[in-house]
Short mmCIF file of C-alpha atoms and ligand atoms in Angstrom, two decimals:
data_model
loop_
_atom_site.label_atom_id
_atom_site.label_comp_id
_atom_site.label_asym_id
_atom_site.label_seq_id
_atom_site.Cartn_x
_atom_site.Cartn_y
_atom_site.Cartn_z
CA UNK T 1 -58.95 47.30 -86.01
CA UNK T 2 -57.10 47.06 -82.74
CA UNK T 3 -56.76 50.22 -80.70
CA UNK T 4 -55.15 50.50 -77.27
CA UNK T 5 -57.40 51.76 -74.49
CA UNK T 6 -57.12 55.53 -74.00
CA UNK T 7 -56.20 55.13 -70.33
CA UNK T 8 -53.03 53.28 -71.33
CA UNK T 9 -51.59 56.49 -72.67
CA UNK T 10 -49.90 57.53 -69.51
CA UNK T 11 -47.41 60.10 -70.84
CA UNK T 12 -47.79 63.27 -68.83
CA UNK T 13 -47.37 66.55 -70.69
CA UNK T 14 -46.88 69.71 -68.70
CA UNK T 15 -49.22 72.26 -70.17
CA UNK T 16 -47.72 75.75 -70.37
CA UNK T 17 -49.52 77.01 -73.45
CA UNK T 18 -52.49 79.37 -73.72
CA UNK T 19 -54.78 76.54 -72.57
CA UNK T 20 -55.70 73.90 -71.84
CA UNK T 21 -53.85 73.89 -68.51
CA UNK T 22 -52.80 71.00 -66.30
CA UNK T 23 -55.73 69.21 -64.69
CA UNK T 24 -55.42 68.12 -61.04
CA UNK T 25 -55.91 64.48 -60.13
CA UNK T 26 -59.10 65.24 -58.16
CA UNK T 27 -60.80 66.64 -61.26
CA UNK T 28 -59.78 63.65 -63.37
CA UNK T 29 -61.16 61.36 -60.68
CA UNK T 30 -64.44 63.31 -60.56
CA UNK T 31 -64.84 62.75 -64.31
CA UNK T 32 -64.63 59.00 -63.90
CA UNK T 33 -67.53 58.78 -61.42
CA UNK T 34 -70.46 56.80 -62.96
CA UNK T 35 -72.77 58.89 -65.05
CA UNK T 36 -76.15 59.95 -63.64
CA UNK T 37 -79.27 60.91 -65.58
CA UNK T 38 -79.43 64.59 -66.40
CA UNK T 39 -82.69 64.95 -64.40
CA UNK T 40 -81.67 62.70 -61.50
CA UNK T 41 -82.17 64.42 -58.13
CA UNK T 42 -78.59 63.66 -57.12
CA UNK T 43 -77.34 65.30 -60.30
CA UNK T 44 -79.59 68.32 -59.74
CA UNK T 45 -77.91 68.86 -56.38
CA UNK T 46 -74.56 68.92 -58.22
CA UNK T 47 -75.95 71.41 -60.71
CA UNK T 48 -77.22 73.71 -57.93
CA UNK T 49 -73.87 73.61 -56.15
CA UNK T 50 -72.02 74.26 -59.38
CA UNK T 51 -74.09 77.37 -59.98
CA UNK T 52 -73.60 78.58 -56.41
CA UNK T 53 -69.83 78.16 -56.72
CA UNK T 54 -69.75 79.93 -60.10
CA UNK T 55 -71.53 82.90 -58.52
CA UNK T 56 -68.83 83.14 -55.88
CA UNK T 57 -66.10 83.03 -58.54
CA UNK T 58 -67.83 85.59 -60.74
CA UNK T 59 -68.61 87.74 -57.62
CA UNK T 60 -72.21 88.02 -58.69
CA UNK T 61 -75.74 87.47 -57.47
CA UNK T 62 -76.97 86.70 -60.97
CA UNK T 63 -79.49 83.87 -60.93
CA UNK T 64 -78.67 83.15 -64.57
CA UNK T 65 -75.20 81.71 -63.95
CA UNK T 66 -74.71 78.37 -65.67
CA UNK T 67 -72.14 76.39 -67.65
CA UNK T 68 -73.12 76.17 -71.32
CA UNK T 69 -72.35 72.96 -73.17
CA UNK T 70 -69.30 73.53 -75.30
CA UNK T 71 -65.87 75.14 -74.95
CA UNK T 72 -65.28 78.87 -74.24
CA UNK T 73 -66.48 79.81 -77.70
CA UNK T 74 -69.95 78.40 -76.92
CA UNK T 75 -70.26 81.11 -74.26
CA UNK T 76 -69.43 83.76 -76.86
CA UNK T 77 -72.11 82.30 -79.13
CA UNK T 78 -74.60 82.17 -76.26
CA UNK T 79 -74.16 85.86 -75.50
CA UNK T 80 -74.30 86.98 -79.11
CA UNK T 81 -77.23 84.73 -80.08
CA UNK T 82 -79.27 85.91 -77.09
CA UNK T 83 -78.27 89.55 -76.68
CA UNK T 84 -77.40 90.88 -80.13
CA UNK T 85 -80.22 91.66 -82.53
CA UNK T 86 -79.79 92.13 -86.27
CA UNK T 87 -80.41 95.91 -86.11
CA UNK T 88 -78.02 96.46 -83.17
CA UNK T 89 -74.80 98.42 -83.40
CA UNK T 90 -72.14 96.65 -81.33
CA UNK T 91 -68.89 98.24 -80.27
CA UNK T 92 -66.20 95.57 -80.29
CA UNK T 93 -62.73 96.31 -78.89
CA UNK T 94 -60.25 94.50 -81.16
CA UNK T 95 -56.79 94.28 -79.63
CA UNK T 96 -56.03 90.71 -80.52
CA UNK T 97 -57.37 87.49 -81.99
CA UNK T 98 -60.29 87.04 -79.62
CA UNK T 99 -61.68 90.53 -80.06
CA UNK T 100 -61.51 89.82 -83.79
CA UNK T 101 -63.52 86.62 -83.32
CA UNK T 102 -66.22 88.45 -81.38
CA UNK T 103 -66.52 90.93 -84.26
CA UNK T 104 -66.85 88.02 -86.72
CA UNK T 105 -69.50 86.39 -84.56
CA UNK T 106 -71.49 89.61 -84.11
CA UNK T 107 -71.54 90.24 -87.87
CA UNK T 108 -72.60 86.65 -88.57
CA UNK T 109 -75.66 87.31 -86.40
CA UNK T 110 -76.47 90.23 -88.64
CA UNK T 111 -75.59 93.17 -86.37
CA UNK T 112 -73.38 96.11 -87.27
CA UNK T 113 -69.88 95.93 -85.79
CA UNK T 114 -68.44 99.25 -84.65
CA UNK T 115 -64.82 98.26 -84.25
CA UNK T 116 -62.33 99.92 -81.92
CA UNK T 117 -59.15 98.74 -83.63
CA UNK T 118 -56.17 98.99 -81.33
CA UNK T 119 -52.52 98.10 -81.64
CA UNK T 120 -52.16 94.51 -80.49
CA UNK T 121 -50.72 94.29 -76.98
CA UNK T 122 -52.52 97.45 -75.81
CA UNK T 123 -55.92 97.89 -74.17
CA UNK T 124 -58.78 100.36 -74.48
CA UNK T 125 -59.01 103.52 -72.34
CA UNK T 126 -62.19 105.00 -70.86
CA UNK T 127 -61.69 108.07 -73.10
CA UNK T 128 -61.63 105.92 -76.22
CA UNK T 129 -64.87 104.28 -75.11
CA UNK T 130 -66.49 107.71 -74.47
CA UNK T 131 -65.37 108.84 -77.89
CA UNK T 132 -67.04 105.96 -79.76
CA UNK T 133 -70.33 106.44 -77.94
CA UNK T 134 -70.25 110.18 -78.71
CA UNK T 135 -69.96 109.36 -82.44
CA UNK T 136 -72.61 106.70 -82.56
CA UNK T 137 -75.56 105.36 -80.65
CA UNK T 138 -74.70 101.75 -79.90
CA UNK T 139 -76.65 99.03 -78.05
CA UNK T 140 -73.76 96.89 -76.87
CA UNK T 141 -70.05 97.14 -75.97
CA UNK T 142 -68.07 93.90 -76.07
CA UNK T 143 -64.48 93.49 -74.90
CA UNK T 144 -62.00 90.83 -73.86
CA UNK T 145 -60.83 91.11 -70.25
CA UNK T 146 -57.72 88.96 -70.77
CA UNK T 147 -56.56 88.84 -74.39
CA UNK T 148 -54.82 85.48 -74.65
CA UNK T 149 -53.26 86.17 -78.06
CA UNK T 150 -51.16 89.09 -76.72
CA UNK T 151 -51.18 88.73 -72.89
CA UNK T 152 -52.87 92.14 -72.46
CA UNK T 153 -54.86 92.77 -69.27
CA UNK T 154 -57.76 95.20 -69.70
CA UNK T 155 -57.83 97.84 -66.91
CA UNK T 156 -60.54 100.37 -65.87
CA UNK T 157 -63.34 97.85 -66.00
CA UNK T 158 -65.60 99.66 -63.53
CA UNK T 159 -65.17 103.02 -65.30
CA UNK T 160 -65.88 101.48 -68.71
CA UNK T 161 -68.96 99.78 -67.26
CA UNK T 162 -70.26 103.18 -66.11
CA UNK T 163 -69.76 104.76 -69.48
CA UNK T 164 -71.53 101.87 -71.21
CA UNK T 165 -74.51 102.27 -68.89
CA UNK T 166 -74.63 106.06 -69.17
CA UNK T 167 -75.15 105.41 -72.86
CA UNK T 168 -77.92 102.88 -72.20
CA UNK T 169 -75.93 99.98 -73.66
CA UNK T 170 -75.11 96.50 -72.43
CA UNK T 171 -71.59 95.64 -71.23
CA UNK T 172 -70.47 92.17 -72.41
CA UNK T 173 -67.13 90.68 -71.48
CA UNK T 174 -65.01 87.64 -72.46
CA UNK T 175 -63.47 86.35 -69.19
CA UNK T 176 -62.22 83.04 -70.62
CA UNK T 177 -58.63 83.47 -69.51
CA UNK T 178 -59.21 85.71 -66.50
CA UNK T 179 -61.75 83.75 -64.44
CA UNK T 180 -60.01 81.90 -61.60
CA UNK T 181 -56.68 83.66 -62.16
CA UNK T 182 -57.41 87.36 -61.57
CA UNK T 183 -60.32 89.31 -60.10
CA UNK T 184 -63.55 89.19 -62.13
CA UNK T 185 -66.16 91.36 -60.39
CA UNK T 186 -69.31 91.06 -62.44
CA UNK T 187 -71.68 93.06 -60.20
CA UNK T 188 -69.22 95.69 -59.01
CA UNK T 189 -67.98 96.44 -62.55
CA UNK T 190 -71.47 96.60 -64.03
CA UNK T 191 -70.92 93.73 -66.45
CA UNK T 192 -74.31 92.68 -67.86
CA UNK T 193 -73.12 89.38 -69.27
CA UNK T 194 -69.88 87.44 -69.43
CA UNK T 195 -68.58 84.05 -70.45
CA UNK T 196 -65.57 81.94 -69.57
CA UNK T 197 -64.04 78.54 -70.21
CA UNK T 198 -63.12 75.56 -68.07
CA UNK T 199 -59.72 74.86 -69.60
CA UNK T 200 -57.76 77.97 -68.68
CA UNK T 201 -57.40 79.15 -65.04
CA UNK T 202 -60.04 76.74 -63.73
CA UNK T 203 -57.83 73.78 -64.70
CA UNK T 204 -60.75 71.65 -65.83
CA UNK T 205 -60.56 70.02 -69.27
CA UNK T 206 -62.07 71.90 -72.22
CA UNK T 207 -65.78 71.34 -72.71
CA UNK T 208 -67.91 73.87 -70.78
CA UNK T 209 -68.34 77.63 -70.81
CA UNK T 210 -69.64 79.25 -67.61
CA UNK T 211 -71.85 82.22 -68.51
CA UNK T 212 -73.56 84.79 -66.27
CA UNK T 213 -76.24 87.33 -67.17
CA UNK T 214 -77.91 89.91 -64.97
CA UNK T 215 -81.62 90.78 -64.99
CA UNK T 216 -81.05 93.67 -67.42
CA UNK T 217 -79.52 91.27 -69.89
CA UNK T 218 -82.20 88.62 -69.26
CA UNK T 219 -84.92 91.22 -69.95
CA UNK T 220 -83.46 91.56 -73.40
CA UNK T 221 -83.38 87.79 -73.83
CA UNK T 222 -87.00 87.20 -72.80
CA UNK T 223 -89.72 87.65 -75.32
CA UNK T 224 -87.46 87.74 -78.35
CA UNK T 225 -86.85 85.07 -80.91
CA UNK T 226 -83.33 83.70 -80.48
CA UNK T 227 -81.66 82.69 -83.69
CA UNK T 228 -79.94 79.68 -82.13
CA UNK T 229 -81.94 76.70 -80.85
CA UNK T 230 -79.09 75.05 -78.98
CA UNK T 231 -78.02 78.21 -77.15
CA UNK T 232 -81.49 79.66 -76.52
CA UNK T 233 -81.19 80.80 -72.92
CA UNK T 234 -84.96 81.06 -72.50
CA UNK T 235 -85.21 77.32 -73.01
CA UNK T 236 -82.00 76.47 -71.18
CA UNK T 237 -83.19 78.51 -68.22
CA UNK T 238 -86.07 76.07 -67.72
CA UNK T 239 -83.61 73.22 -67.34
CA UNK T 240 -81.17 74.97 -65.01
CA UNK T 241 -83.23 77.40 -62.97
CA UNK T 242 -86.72 75.96 -62.46
CA UNK T 243 -86.48 74.26 -59.07
CA UNK T 244 -88.22 70.89 -59.30
CA UNK T 245 -90.06 71.68 -62.55
CA UNK T 246 -86.95 71.24 -64.67
CA UNK T 247 -87.56 70.65 -68.29
CA UNK T 248 -85.24 68.72 -70.60
CA UNK T 249 -83.69 70.87 -73.33
CA UNK T 250 -80.49 69.00 -74.27
CA UNK T 251 -78.72 66.32 -72.26
CA UNK T 252 -76.25 68.03 -69.96
CA UNK T 253 -72.65 66.85 -70.33
CA UNK T 254 -72.96 65.14 -66.95
CA UNK T 255 -69.37 64.05 -66.33
CA UNK T 256 -67.98 67.41 -67.49
CA UNK T 257 -70.18 69.05 -64.90
CA UNK T 258 -68.74 66.69 -62.26
CA UNK T 259 -65.34 67.93 -63.38
CA UNK T 260 -66.32 71.59 -63.17
CA UNK T 261 -67.94 71.02 -59.76
CA UNK T 262 -64.69 69.53 -58.47
CA UNK T 263 -62.55 72.20 -60.16
CA UNK T 264 -64.64 74.98 -58.57
CA UNK T 265 -64.51 73.23 -55.19
CA UNK T 266 -60.72 73.24 -55.38
CA UNK T 267 -60.67 76.97 -56.36
CA UNK T 268 -62.85 77.90 -53.38
CA UNK T 269 -60.88 75.66 -51.05
CA UNK T 270 -57.73 77.57 -52.00
CA UNK T 271 -59.58 80.86 -51.65
CA UNK T 272 -59.88 83.52 -54.35
CA UNK T 273 -57.38 85.99 -52.85
CA UNK T 274 -54.79 83.28 -52.26
CA UNK T 275 -55.26 82.01 -55.77
CA UNK T 276 -54.90 85.43 -57.37
CA UNK T 277 -51.85 86.12 -55.22
CA UNK T 278 -50.30 82.82 -56.33
CA UNK T 279 -50.81 83.70 -59.98
CA UNK T 280 -49.22 87.16 -59.43
CA UNK T 281 -46.23 85.85 -57.54
CA UNK T 282 -45.48 83.06 -60.02
CA UNK T 283 -45.89 85.52 -62.88
CA UNK T 284 -43.27 87.82 -61.37
CA UNK T 285 -40.87 84.88 -61.08
CA UNK T 286 -41.50 83.67 -64.64
CA UNK T 287 -41.11 87.18 -65.99
CA UNK T 288 -37.73 87.58 -64.26
CA UNK T 289 -36.64 84.22 -65.62
CA UNK T 290 -37.75 84.83 -69.18
CA UNK T 291 -36.12 88.27 -69.25
CA UNK T 292 -32.87 86.78 -67.92
CA UNK T 293 -32.96 84.37 -70.88
CA UNK T 294 -33.34 87.24 -73.33
CA UNK T 295 -37.10 87.32 -73.99
CA UNK T 296 -38.94 90.64 -74.23
CA UNK T 297 -42.63 91.24 -73.51
CA UNK T 298 -45.03 92.01 -76.26
CA UNK T 299 -47.18 94.06 -73.86
CA UNK T 300 -44.98 97.05 -73.07
CA UNK T 301 -46.79 98.42 -69.99
CA UNK T 302 -45.92 96.19 -67.06
CA UNK T 303 -49.25 96.72 -65.27
CA UNK T 304 -51.12 95.57 -68.39
CA UNK T 305 -49.43 92.13 -68.49
CA UNK T 306 -51.51 89.16 -67.53
CA UNK T 307 -50.13 86.95 -64.78
CA UNK T 308 -51.44 83.78 -66.46
CA UNK T 309 -50.23 84.40 -70.04
CA UNK T 310 -46.81 85.62 -71.00
CA UNK T 311 -46.51 86.57 -74.65
CA UNK T 312 -42.84 87.15 -75.37
CA UNK T 313 -40.64 87.83 -78.35
CA UNK T 314 -37.80 85.39 -78.77
CA UNK T 315 -34.17 86.46 -78.54
CA UNK T 316 -32.51 86.93 -81.91
CA UNK T 317 -31.53 83.79 -83.78
CA UNK T 318 -34.15 81.49 -82.30
CA UNK T 319 -36.04 79.25 -84.64
CA UNK T 320 -39.42 79.53 -82.97
CA UNK T 321 -41.17 76.33 -84.09
CA UNK T 322 -38.10 74.10 -83.98
CA UNK T 323 -37.22 74.94 -80.39
CA UNK T 324 -40.78 74.75 -79.21
CA UNK T 325 -41.07 71.27 -80.74
CA UNK T 326 -37.83 70.24 -79.07
CA UNK T 327 -39.08 71.42 -75.67
CA UNK T 328 -42.18 69.31 -76.22
CA UNK T 329 -40.36 66.18 -77.36
CA UNK T 330 -37.38 66.29 -74.97
CA UNK T 331 -39.00 67.75 -71.85
CA UNK T 332 -42.71 66.95 -72.28
CA UNK T 333 -43.59 70.61 -71.92
CA UNK T 334 -46.11 72.35 -74.13
CA UNK T 335 -45.61 76.05 -74.89
CA UNK T 336 -47.83 78.05 -77.25
CA UNK T 337 -46.66 79.70 -80.43
CA UNK T 338 -47.57 83.24 -81.45
CA UNK T 339 -51.10 83.69 -82.76
CA UNK T 340 -52.25 85.89 -85.60
CA UNK T 341 -49.76 88.68 -86.25
CA UNK T 342 -47.24 87.08 -83.88
CA UNK T 343 -47.07 83.64 -85.51
CA UNK T 344 -43.39 82.65 -85.84
CA UNK T 345 -42.23 85.66 -83.76
CA UNK T 346 -43.38 85.01 -80.23
CA UNK T 347 -44.13 82.34 -77.64
CA UNK T 348 -47.10 82.28 -75.37
CA UNK T 349 -46.27 80.80 -72.02
CA UNK T 350 -49.19 79.97 -69.81
CA UNK T 351 -49.26 79.83 -66.00
CA UNK T 352 -52.89 78.99 -65.62
CA UNK T 353 -54.50 77.51 -62.52
CA UNK T 354 -52.83 74.26 -61.61
CA UNK T 355 -50.00 74.96 -64.06
CA UNK T 356 -48.92 77.98 -61.97
CA UNK T 357 -46.55 76.60 -59.30
CA UNK T 358 -42.98 77.36 -58.27
CA UNK T 359 -41.81 73.81 -59.19
CA UNK T 360 -43.33 74.00 -62.63
CA UNK T 361 -41.71 77.36 -63.31
CA UNK T 362 -38.24 75.97 -62.55
CA UNK T 363 -38.87 72.95 -64.76
CA UNK T 364 -40.01 75.24 -67.56
CA UNK T 365 -37.15 77.74 -67.27
CA UNK T 366 -34.56 74.97 -66.97
CA UNK T 367 -35.88 73.30 -70.12
CA UNK T 368 -35.80 76.56 -72.09
CA UNK T 369 -32.29 77.32 -70.70
CA UNK T 370 -30.96 73.92 -71.73
CA UNK T 371 -32.40 74.09 -75.21
CA UNK T 372 -31.04 77.62 -75.62
CA UNK T 373 -27.60 76.51 -74.45
CA UNK T 374 -27.62 73.57 -76.82
CA UNK T 375 -28.38 75.86 -79.74
CA UNK T 376 -25.89 78.52 -78.67
CA UNK T 377 -28.49 81.13 -77.81
CA UNK T 378 -27.72 81.44 -74.08
CA UNK T 379 -24.42 80.90 -72.37
CA UNK T 380 -25.85 80.19 -68.94
CA UNK T 381 -28.54 77.53 -68.90
CA UNK T 382 -29.50 78.29 -65.28
CA UNK T 383 -29.85 82.07 -65.70
CA UNK T 384 -33.67 81.86 -65.95
CA UNK T 385 -34.32 79.70 -62.93
CA UNK T 386 -31.83 81.70 -60.85
CA UNK T 387 -33.63 84.92 -61.67
CA UNK T 388 -36.93 83.28 -60.74
CA UNK T 389 -35.52 81.98 -57.48
CA UNK T 390 -34.40 85.51 -56.56
CA UNK T 391 -38.02 86.66 -56.81
CA UNK T 392 -39.23 83.92 -54.46
CA UNK T 393 -36.52 84.83 -51.97
CA UNK T 394 -37.26 88.54 -52.07
CA UNK T 395 -39.09 89.42 -48.84
CA UNK T 396 -40.26 92.74 -50.33
CA UNK T 397 -42.34 90.92 -52.90
CA UNK T 398 -45.93 90.16 -51.95
CA UNK T 399 -46.90 86.52 -51.53
C1 PLP Z 401 -59.33 80.28 -75.30
C2 PLP Z 401 -60.13 81.52 -75.45
C3 PLP Z 401 -61.40 81.52 -76.08
C4 PLP Z 401 -61.99 80.33 -76.76
O1 PLP Z 401 -62.16 79.24 -75.92
P1 PLP Z 401 -62.29 77.77 -76.51
O2 PLP Z 401 -62.31 76.95 -75.29
O3 PLP Z 401 -61.06 77.55 -77.37
O4 PLP Z 401 -63.53 77.72 -77.29
C5 PLP Z 401 -62.09 82.72 -76.12
N1 PLP Z 401 -61.58 83.85 -75.62
C6 PLP Z 401 -60.36 83.88 -75.03
C7 PLP Z 401 -59.85 85.16 -74.49
C8 PLP Z 401 -59.61 82.71 -74.94
O5 PLP Z 401 -58.42 82.74 -74.36
#
């Protein structure tokens, strides 16, 4: 069998789906640095710095802030395996695919799911949260901060956190798509535990899931039997947090941690505020461009739309899959299709991390405009990029 070396595949695809996002050169270079042993003192320094940078990003003092081995979903499994007990009642806000997955995961671990089923594309209100707690005593509330299947941006985080704590429950949050693109304030919002992923707004390849747990959550972890061996935080803590007495649990994915370290360094070099501002500004430009081309947003309330994920209905007469494939094959641009209820009806356009730049937005809107023109859907192929340009030129707009 003769196979060409992987590094000979040099075709560059511009990633504008719901993740993974484009990875900067520096991160790719970091991944190719020779592998160290997972208990090597030089590697331990990299681990310590990675944790310190994650705390800045998560805006937390939590000692238990580590990347778990596995994609974003491994963080979900870590939280459920360690914090949800079989007799627990767990409120899960379900307003899209990922809320649904959390409910599935919670029930697999034997707990009772108390679902808050919402129309997809909307988010939960503090009143709705109060109402569920008044009906039932629950130990945990779990929600998705940035629902990637619909583009919905959960508001009122601090207020929801307060309600959860008034009811003596733990507040668990999926921040896979939000971390690195919008504010995530773990301590200020009273989030007891959260997880994220490397492949969305951090612009690091898929493979790790940063998690953070406060002392309240860690109290619940300690002294109980965790159903998962691989994701047992009690054991993992002894590898990540024990100073020089570190104990091997499983071999850390060393080169992925190099990549995360470099990705986080780039995030902090840019600065959180500047980065969030960049995501907002570029989102406004993309939104103007997509609307000019005839797309409509699935999330109706404008302030509940995520800057990094634009879920849009296609104009009438568009063959969703066919055009998306054409954009991939003719322009080397990946766009996401609708997920769940929106399969075949919507596109999900990502502007995550390194994929969120003015240049990339023009390339994207021009490609869509050209394909639309070719298929007789739009008359003006440049309408999208012109509308975007007007946003960048508008001095009233922030950024
Ligand atoms: C992508 C995503 C996940 C799952 O992450 P994987 O890296 O695919 O395991 C979970 N939650 C949300 C909100 C996501 O967008």
